[in-house]
Amino acid sequence: MLKKIVFSLAGVLLVAGIVLAAFVYWAMAFFPNNSGLEKLRSTKAESLAYLQSSLPPTRGKILAVVTSVRTIGTSGKVTGYELSELARAYWVFTANGFAVDIASPQGGEPYALLDEDDMAEFDYAFLNDANAQQKIKHTFKLDQIQPDDYIVVYFVGGKGAMFDFPDNPVIHHLASRFMEQGKVIAAVCHGPAALVNIKNADGSWLVANKKISAFTNAEELLLMPEAKTVFPFLLQTRLEARGAQFMAGADYLEQVIQHDNLITGQNPWSVWLLAEKTVKQLGYEPLPRRLTAEENSVALLQVFQQQGLSAAEKKIQKSSAAFSGQLVLMHSFVAAMRGNLPDMFKLIILADSTRAI
């Protein structure tokens, strides 16, 4: 009997190993091969149709603020600002006729968090653009900027923002001044950490009674279960404690909330919409732009969540747009991490469906 059990177990493990190997082989098809990755890495701004139509920078100046923090507290984990959250907004602002300056609490060159799994052509175009790189490698120190020079302040995300944004007196002065003057304040992901400790002249919290979106507790704790002890606070919890009307959207999908001149986004997948809402708030119609494969996939995943697999597959069949099967596959892993096996398998099927395009 023991031999039968051992051999049966060995057979099960062998089959499981074969299935796992087959799955890994299948999943790797969603990632660019070496030649494809090299081509992507060499993307230039001038090769992108959207940026070829850029308007001259005559509509005013926007200040993007990034974190100067490189490690997460005492954990030693490397962080920094999120490249995609800076790059994609930078291109929208630039294409629509705005000059963009970049500042950080310490000035100089801040550390960029690069995740090639999430990077696409506009991110690499930013890395390969001499003007953009000059700005990010030599950021203005926050206390050297003149607030009246800018019509928008944009707080870029990145976990480091949780440490050097909340209690920075220059950020407090900048945001308070912009709020008083009715100028646009935009922030995404961890960027709204800039606003959590600011008080109005009457002693009330700046964010009180304002609709706000930011990286949610659910998103934070799934990827970093120890976040409660690593960060000084959880962003959603702190915003709610300050009286904000926190608007949580679906995890890792687009969510942008506008409350008067305050425009906030939940996560990196919200940057495109946030930037274009900012342009609209300034009184301009955003330059026409072909949606990226990532944006199309976010919309696809929203259909999946709201209407199910069949409706999502029909969306693919009716569309000639490009989709990112890699992003859909990531959501299948998220479902697995949450123990939602039915959705995991459905999302694997959906990811496979994107390959038919």
mmCIF file of C-alpha atoms in Angstrom, residues 61-65 93 99-103 140 142 145-147 150-155 174 178:
data_model
loop_
_atom_site.group_PDB
_atom_site.id
_atom_site.type_symbol
_atom_site.label_atom_id
_atom_site.label_comp_id
_atom_site.label_asym_id
_atom_site.label_seq_id
_atom_site.Cartn_x
_atom_site.Cartn_y
_atom_site.Cartn_z
ATOM 1 C CA LYS A 61 3.594 75.933 -16.752
ATOM 2 C CA ILE A 62 2.831 72.813 -14.737
ATOM 3 C CA LEU A 63 4.917 71.719 -11.761
ATOM 4 C CA ALA A 64 5.347 67.963 -11.241
ATOM 5 C CA VAL A 65 6.589 67.017 -7.757
ATOM 6 C CA PHE A 93 0.817 67.993 -20.564
ATOM 7 C CA ALA A 99 5.673 73.473 -20.179
ATOM 8 C CA VAL A 100 6.505 71.028 -17.388
ATOM 9 C CA ASP A 101 9.023 71.599 -14.610
ATOM 10 C CA ILE A 102 9.958 68.880 -12.141
ATOM 11 C CA ALA A 103 10.753 69.475 -8.466
ATOM 12 C CA PHE A 140 14.364 71.929 -8.727
ATOM 13 C CA LEU A 142 11.012 72.583 -3.747
ATOM 14 C CA ILE A 145 10.337 77.282 -6.881
ATOM 15 C CA GLN A 146 7.939 80.228 -7.237
ATOM 16 C CA PRO A 147 4.320 78.982 -6.856
ATOM 17 C CA TYR A 150 2.592 77.574 -12.217
ATOM 18 C CA ILE A 151 -1.053 76.923 -13.051
ATOM 19 C CA VAL A 152 -1.049 73.279 -11.880
ATOM 20 C CA VAL A 153 0.828 71.289 -9.278
ATOM 21 C CA TYR A 154 0.912 67.532 -9.881
ATOM 22 C CA PHE A 155 2.011 65.236 -7.049
ATOM 23 C CA LEU A 174 2.197 75.274 -2.172
ATOM 24 C CA PHE A 178 -3.139 76.686 -4.973
#
